C-alpha positions as semicolon CSV with decimal commas, in nm:
position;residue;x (nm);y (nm);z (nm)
1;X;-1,211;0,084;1,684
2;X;-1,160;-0,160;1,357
3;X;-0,946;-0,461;1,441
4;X;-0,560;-0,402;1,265
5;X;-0,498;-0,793;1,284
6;X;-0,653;-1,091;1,383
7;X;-0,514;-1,433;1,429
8;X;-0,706;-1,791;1,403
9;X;-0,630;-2,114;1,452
10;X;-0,275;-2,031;1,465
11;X;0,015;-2,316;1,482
12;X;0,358;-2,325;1,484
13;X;0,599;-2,610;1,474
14;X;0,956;-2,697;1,526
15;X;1,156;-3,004;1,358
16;X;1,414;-3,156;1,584
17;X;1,603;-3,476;1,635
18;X;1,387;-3,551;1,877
19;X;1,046;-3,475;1,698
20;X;0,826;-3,217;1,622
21;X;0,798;-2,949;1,902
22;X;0,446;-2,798;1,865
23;X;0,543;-2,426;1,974
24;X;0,211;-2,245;1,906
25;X;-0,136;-2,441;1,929
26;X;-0,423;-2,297;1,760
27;X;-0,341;-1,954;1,881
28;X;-0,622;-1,717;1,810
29;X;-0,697;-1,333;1,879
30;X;-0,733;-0,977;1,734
31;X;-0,536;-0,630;1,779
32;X;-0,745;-0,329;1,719
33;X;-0,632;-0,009;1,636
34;X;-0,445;0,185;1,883
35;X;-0,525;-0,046;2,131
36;X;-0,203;-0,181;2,339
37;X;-0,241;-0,562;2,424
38;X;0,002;-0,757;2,695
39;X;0,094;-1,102;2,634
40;X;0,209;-1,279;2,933
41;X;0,316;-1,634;3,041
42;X;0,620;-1,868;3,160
43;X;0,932;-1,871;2,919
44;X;0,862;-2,171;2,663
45;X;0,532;-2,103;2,650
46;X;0,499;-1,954;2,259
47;X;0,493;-1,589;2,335
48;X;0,756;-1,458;2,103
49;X;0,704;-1,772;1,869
50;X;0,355;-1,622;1,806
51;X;0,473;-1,243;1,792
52;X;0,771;-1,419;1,500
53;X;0,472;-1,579;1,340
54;X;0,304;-1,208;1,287
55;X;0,624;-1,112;1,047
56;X;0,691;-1,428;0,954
57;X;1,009;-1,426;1,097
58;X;1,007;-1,828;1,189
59;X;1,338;-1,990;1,027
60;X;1,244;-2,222;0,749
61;X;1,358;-2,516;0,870
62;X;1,323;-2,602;1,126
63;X;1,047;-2,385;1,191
64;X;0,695;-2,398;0,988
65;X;0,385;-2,208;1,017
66;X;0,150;-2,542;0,964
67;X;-0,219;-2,396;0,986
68;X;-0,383;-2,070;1,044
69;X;-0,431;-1,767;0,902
70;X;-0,315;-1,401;1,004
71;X;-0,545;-1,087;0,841
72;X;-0,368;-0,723;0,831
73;X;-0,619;-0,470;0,754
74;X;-0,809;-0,769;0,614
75;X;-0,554;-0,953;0,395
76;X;-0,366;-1,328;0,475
77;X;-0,060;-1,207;0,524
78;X;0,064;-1,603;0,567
79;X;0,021;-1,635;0,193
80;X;0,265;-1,355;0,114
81;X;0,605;-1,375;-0,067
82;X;0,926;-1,270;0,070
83;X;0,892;-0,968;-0,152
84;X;0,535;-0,841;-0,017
85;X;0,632;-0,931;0,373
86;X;0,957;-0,729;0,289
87;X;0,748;-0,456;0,219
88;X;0,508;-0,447;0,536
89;X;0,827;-0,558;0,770
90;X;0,949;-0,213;0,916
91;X;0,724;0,008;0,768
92;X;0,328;-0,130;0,854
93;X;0,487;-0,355;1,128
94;X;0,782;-0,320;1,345
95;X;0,945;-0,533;1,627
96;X;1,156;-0,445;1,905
97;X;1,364;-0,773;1,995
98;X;1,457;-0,901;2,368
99;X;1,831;-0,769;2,376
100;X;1,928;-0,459;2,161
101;X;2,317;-0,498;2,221
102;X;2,285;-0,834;2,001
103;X;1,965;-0,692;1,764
104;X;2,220;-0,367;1,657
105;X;2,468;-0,472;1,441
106;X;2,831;-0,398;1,634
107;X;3,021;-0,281;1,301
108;X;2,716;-0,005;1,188
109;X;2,731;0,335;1,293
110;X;2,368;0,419;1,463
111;X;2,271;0,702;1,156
112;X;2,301;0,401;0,891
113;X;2,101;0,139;1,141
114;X;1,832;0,393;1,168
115;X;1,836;0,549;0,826
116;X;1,853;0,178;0,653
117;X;1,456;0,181;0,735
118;X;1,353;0,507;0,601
119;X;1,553;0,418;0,312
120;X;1,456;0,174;0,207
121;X;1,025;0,238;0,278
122;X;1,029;0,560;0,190
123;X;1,134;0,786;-0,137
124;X;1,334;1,004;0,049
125;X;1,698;1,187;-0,024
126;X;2,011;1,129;0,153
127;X;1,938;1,462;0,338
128;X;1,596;1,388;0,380
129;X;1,674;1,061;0,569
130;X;1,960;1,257;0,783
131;X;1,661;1,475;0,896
132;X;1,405;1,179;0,998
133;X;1,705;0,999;1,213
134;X;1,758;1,330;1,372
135;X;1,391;1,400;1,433
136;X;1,325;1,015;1,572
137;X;1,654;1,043;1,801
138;X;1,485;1,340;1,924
139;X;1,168;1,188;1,956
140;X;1,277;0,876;2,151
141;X;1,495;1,150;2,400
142;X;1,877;1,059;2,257
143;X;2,040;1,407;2,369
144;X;2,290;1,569;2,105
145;X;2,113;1,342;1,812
146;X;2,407;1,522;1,572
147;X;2,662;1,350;1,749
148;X;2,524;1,002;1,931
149;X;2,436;0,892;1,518
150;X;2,819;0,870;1,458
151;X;2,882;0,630;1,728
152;X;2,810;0,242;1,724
153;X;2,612;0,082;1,949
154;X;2,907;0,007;2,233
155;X;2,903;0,330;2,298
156;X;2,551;0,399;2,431
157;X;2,470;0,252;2,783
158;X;2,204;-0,015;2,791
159;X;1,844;0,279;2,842
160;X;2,008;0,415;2,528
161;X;2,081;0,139;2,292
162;X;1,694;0,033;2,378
163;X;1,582;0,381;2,259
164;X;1,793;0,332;1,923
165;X;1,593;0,034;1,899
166;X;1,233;0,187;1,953
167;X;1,419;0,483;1,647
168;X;1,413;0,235;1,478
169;X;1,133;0,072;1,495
170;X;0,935;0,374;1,468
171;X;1,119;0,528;1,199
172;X;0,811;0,505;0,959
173;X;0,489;0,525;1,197
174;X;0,421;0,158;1,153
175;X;0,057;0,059;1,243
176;X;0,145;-0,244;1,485
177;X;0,444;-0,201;1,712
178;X;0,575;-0,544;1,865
179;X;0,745;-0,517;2,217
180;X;0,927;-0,844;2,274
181;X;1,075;-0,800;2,657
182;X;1,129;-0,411;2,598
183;X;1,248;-0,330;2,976
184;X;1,430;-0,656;3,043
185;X;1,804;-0,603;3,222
186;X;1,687;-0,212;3,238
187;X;1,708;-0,054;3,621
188;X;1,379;0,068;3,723
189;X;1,414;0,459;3,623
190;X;1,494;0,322;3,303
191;X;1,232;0,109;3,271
192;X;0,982;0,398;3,351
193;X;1,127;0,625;3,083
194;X;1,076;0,363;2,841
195;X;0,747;0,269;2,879
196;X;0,632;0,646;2,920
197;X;0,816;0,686;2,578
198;X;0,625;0,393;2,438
199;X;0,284;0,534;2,586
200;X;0,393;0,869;2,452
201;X;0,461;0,687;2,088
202;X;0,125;0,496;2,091
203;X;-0,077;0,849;2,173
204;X;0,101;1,067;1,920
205;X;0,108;0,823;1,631
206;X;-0,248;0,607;1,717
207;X;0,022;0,270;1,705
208;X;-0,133;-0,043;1,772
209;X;0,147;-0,234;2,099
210;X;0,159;-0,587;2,120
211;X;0,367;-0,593;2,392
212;X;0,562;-0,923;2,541
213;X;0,623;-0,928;2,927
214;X;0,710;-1,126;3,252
215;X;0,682;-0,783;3,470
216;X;0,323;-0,790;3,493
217;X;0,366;-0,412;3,647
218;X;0,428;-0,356;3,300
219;X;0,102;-0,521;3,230
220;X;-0,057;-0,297;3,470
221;X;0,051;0,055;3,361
222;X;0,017;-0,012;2,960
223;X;-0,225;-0,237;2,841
224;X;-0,610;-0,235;2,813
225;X;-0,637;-0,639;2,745
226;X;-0,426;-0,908;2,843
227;X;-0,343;-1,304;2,667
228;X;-0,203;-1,542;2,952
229;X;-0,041;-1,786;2,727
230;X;0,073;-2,169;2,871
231;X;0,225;-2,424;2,689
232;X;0,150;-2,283;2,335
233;X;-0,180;-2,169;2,419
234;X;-0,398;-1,881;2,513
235;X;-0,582;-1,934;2,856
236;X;-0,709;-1,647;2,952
237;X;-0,805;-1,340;2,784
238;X;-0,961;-1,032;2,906
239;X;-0,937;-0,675;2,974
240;X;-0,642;-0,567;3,246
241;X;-0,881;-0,499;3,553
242;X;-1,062;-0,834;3,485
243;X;-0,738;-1,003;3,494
244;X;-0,596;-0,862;3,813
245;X;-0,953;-0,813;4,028
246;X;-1,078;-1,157;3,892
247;X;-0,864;-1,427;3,722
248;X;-1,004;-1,732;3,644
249;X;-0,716;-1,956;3,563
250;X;-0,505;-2,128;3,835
251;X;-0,237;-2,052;3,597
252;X;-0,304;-1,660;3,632
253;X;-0,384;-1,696;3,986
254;X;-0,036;-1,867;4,020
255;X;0,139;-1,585;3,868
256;X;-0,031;-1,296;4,024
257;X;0,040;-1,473;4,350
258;X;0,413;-1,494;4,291
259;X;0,399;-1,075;4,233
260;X;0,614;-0,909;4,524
261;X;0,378;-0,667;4,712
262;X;0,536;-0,359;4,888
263;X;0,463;-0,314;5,291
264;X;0,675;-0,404;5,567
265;X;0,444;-0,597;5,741
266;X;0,422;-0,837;5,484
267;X;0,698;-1,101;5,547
268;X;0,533;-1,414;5,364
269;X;0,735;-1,598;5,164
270;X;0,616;-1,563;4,765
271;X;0,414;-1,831;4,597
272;X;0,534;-2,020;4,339
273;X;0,374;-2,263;4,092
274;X;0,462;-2,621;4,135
275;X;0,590;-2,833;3,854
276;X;0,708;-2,783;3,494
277;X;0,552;-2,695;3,204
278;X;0,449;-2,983;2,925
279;X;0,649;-3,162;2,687
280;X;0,561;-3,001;2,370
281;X;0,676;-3,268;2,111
282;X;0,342;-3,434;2,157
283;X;0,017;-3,261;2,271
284;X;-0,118;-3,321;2,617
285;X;-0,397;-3,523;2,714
286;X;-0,642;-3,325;2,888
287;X;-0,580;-2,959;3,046
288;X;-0,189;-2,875;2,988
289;X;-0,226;-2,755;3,289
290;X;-0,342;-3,029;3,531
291;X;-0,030;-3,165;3,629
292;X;0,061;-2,854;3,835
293;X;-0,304;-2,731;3,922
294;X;-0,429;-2,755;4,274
295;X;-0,765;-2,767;4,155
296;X;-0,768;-3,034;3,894
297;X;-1,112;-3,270;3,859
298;X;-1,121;-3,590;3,662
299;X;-1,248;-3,422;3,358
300;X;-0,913;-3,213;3,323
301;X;-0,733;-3,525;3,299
302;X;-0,981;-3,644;3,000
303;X;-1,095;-3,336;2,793
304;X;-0,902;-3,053;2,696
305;X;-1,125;-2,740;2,824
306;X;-1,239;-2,496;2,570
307;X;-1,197;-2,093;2,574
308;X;-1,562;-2,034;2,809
309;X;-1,724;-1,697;2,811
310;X;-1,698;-1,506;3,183
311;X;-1,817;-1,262;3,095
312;X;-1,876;-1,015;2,699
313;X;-1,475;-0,942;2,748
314;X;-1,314;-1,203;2,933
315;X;-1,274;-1,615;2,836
316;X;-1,078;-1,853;3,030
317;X;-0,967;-2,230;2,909
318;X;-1,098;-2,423;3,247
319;X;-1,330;-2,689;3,331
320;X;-1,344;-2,478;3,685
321;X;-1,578;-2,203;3,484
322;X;-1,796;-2,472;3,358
323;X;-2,170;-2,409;3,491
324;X;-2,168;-2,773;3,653
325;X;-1,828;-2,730;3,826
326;X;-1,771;-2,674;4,153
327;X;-1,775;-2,325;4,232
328;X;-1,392;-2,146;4,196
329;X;-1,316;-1,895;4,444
C-alpha cells in the first residue's frame, strides 16, 4: 500500500484572552490507502483539532496552523488557497462531524443536502444528480430513497440522519473518509449497522477511514492501527493487537483499564485515571503525562520522552521503554 497522507511536525494553535492554547503539538503520522486508522484519547486532547487541520477547516482567528506540513498523494496541501482546498473538500476528502442533527442544515430538504456535493464536484445534470442521491440513499440503507429525499432532517430518527451524513460524505468516492465520533448518542444496534456500513463503504470503494473514537470497541472491530493522542500529542502508535495485548503507555494502560468487561463474576469497580489533563496555554515541562502517572521517574519530570521504537510497528512516548529504565510490566 502507498501512503494517501502523511502529517509532520504538525501544530495547531488557539488565540485567547488568556493566551495562546497550543491544541496540536508536533503531530506526526501517515494514512495509507485503504487502510482504516483509530485515533483515540481524552476529550481536549487535539483529536478533532488534528482531523480540522487535514481540511483546513481551523477558523482563522483564532485558530492558526503555525508549522507543519500535510502531503495528499504527495502535495502540501497547507499551502493551498481557498479555491484548491474547495476543490479536494468533499470530493478527495470527506468528514463526517460529531452530531448530524446540528451538521444538516434544518431548512434543506435531504435531496438538495446530498445533491449540493455531486453538484458541485462533478459535471453532472439535474437528473443525473437525482440518480446518484438515490443510488447513495440506497447504498447507505435509507428505505423508500424516492420519498425520505423530500423530507428535512427532523424527520429522520437519529441512525438515519447519521446515514444522510455518511450519503453525503460519500457522495463522490472520496479517497480519505474522516469519522469524527460517528456512533456517539446511537443505541447499540445502531451503532453496529453503522460501522458495518462504514466497513462495507471502505471494502467496496478501497476508502482510506480516519476514524475519531472514545468507544475503543469501535477501535477493536475497525481499525488495523491505532494513535493514542494526550494533551496535543501522539503517544502511542501501533497496530490494534499491539495496542490491546501490549500497551506501553500508562496513559493506554489507563484507558484500557477503565473498559467495562462482560461476566458476572466480575464485580470490581472500573479504573479510572487520576488527575486532569495539562494546561495547554504553555507547554509542559517534562512528560505531559507525569502528573497523573503511577509510574513517573525523575527524568519524566526533566525531559520530555521521545516517540521510542517497540518494536518495526509500534512507538510509544515514555522514558519507561527506555533500555536503562526499569523494566514496565
Amino acid at each position: 500500500m502507498s501512503r494517501l497522507i502523511e502529517i509532520n511536525d504538525l501544530e495547531v494553535g488557539f488565540k485567547t484572552y488568556g493566551g495562546e492554547v497550543q491544541a496540536v503539538r508536533g503531530v506526526s503520522f501517515y494514512i495509507e490507502q485503504g487502510e482504516c486508522i483509530a485515533v483515540v484519547g481524552e476529550s481536549g486532547c487535539g483529536k478533532s483539532v488534528t482531523a480540522k487541520a487535514l481540511l483546513k477547516l481551523i477558523p482563522e482567528p483564532p485558530g492558526k496552523i503555525k508549522s507543519g506540513s500535510i502531503l495528499f498523494e504527495g502535495n502540501d496541501i497547507i499551502a493551498y488557497s481557498k479555491k484548491q482546498m474547495q476543490q479536494i473538500r468533499g470530493a478527495e476528502v470527506s468528514m463526517i462531524f460529531q452530531d448530524p442533527m446540528t451538521s444538516l442544515n434544518p431548512t434543506m430538504l435531504i435531496e438538495r443536502q446530498i445533491g449540493e456535493v455531486i453538484a458541485k464536484h462533478q459535471k453532472a445534470s439535474r437528473k443525473q444528480v437525482y440518480d446518484r442521491v438515490i443510488e447513495i440513499m440506497k447504498l447507505v440503507g435509507i428505505p423508500n430513497p424516492e420519498k425520505r429525499i423530500k423530507q428535512y432532517p427532523h424527520e429522520f430518527s437519529g441512525g438515519m440522519r447519521q446515514r444522510v451524513m455518511i450519503a453525503i460524505a460519500m457522495a463522490c468516492n472520496p479517497k480519505l473518509l474522516i469519522a469524527d465520533e460517528p456512533t456517539t448518542a446511537l443505541d447499540v444496534t445502531i451503532q453496529a449497522q453503522i460501522l458495518e456500513l462504514m466497513k462495507g463503504l471502505q471494502e467496496k470503494f478501497s476508502t482510506s477511514i480516519m476514524l475519531i473514537t472514545h468507544d475503543l470497541g469501535v477501535v477493536a472491530s475497525m481499525a488495523q492501527r491505532v494513535l493514542v493522542f494526550y494533551a496535543g500529542k501522539i503517544v502511542e502508535s501501533s497496530d490494534v493487537n499491539e495496542v490491546f495485548n501490549n500497551p506501553k503507555h500508562p496513559y493506554t494502560v489507563g484507558l484500557l483499564k477503565s473498559m467495562p468487561t462482560l461476566g458476572i463474576a466480575n464485580k470490581e469497580m472500573l479504573a479510572t485515571i487520576d488527575g486532569t489533563p495539562p494546561d495547554l496555554f504553555k507547554s509542559p515541562v517534562g512528560c505531559s503525562f507525569m502528573p497523573r502517572c503511577e509510574k513517573a521517574m525523575r527524568i519524566c519530570k526533566m525531559a520530555e520522552p521521545p516517540m521510542l521504537d517497540i518494536n518495526e510497528t509500534h512507538q510509544a512516548a515514555c522514558w519507561l521503554n527506555h533500555e536503562k529504565a526499569p523494566r514496565y510490566n
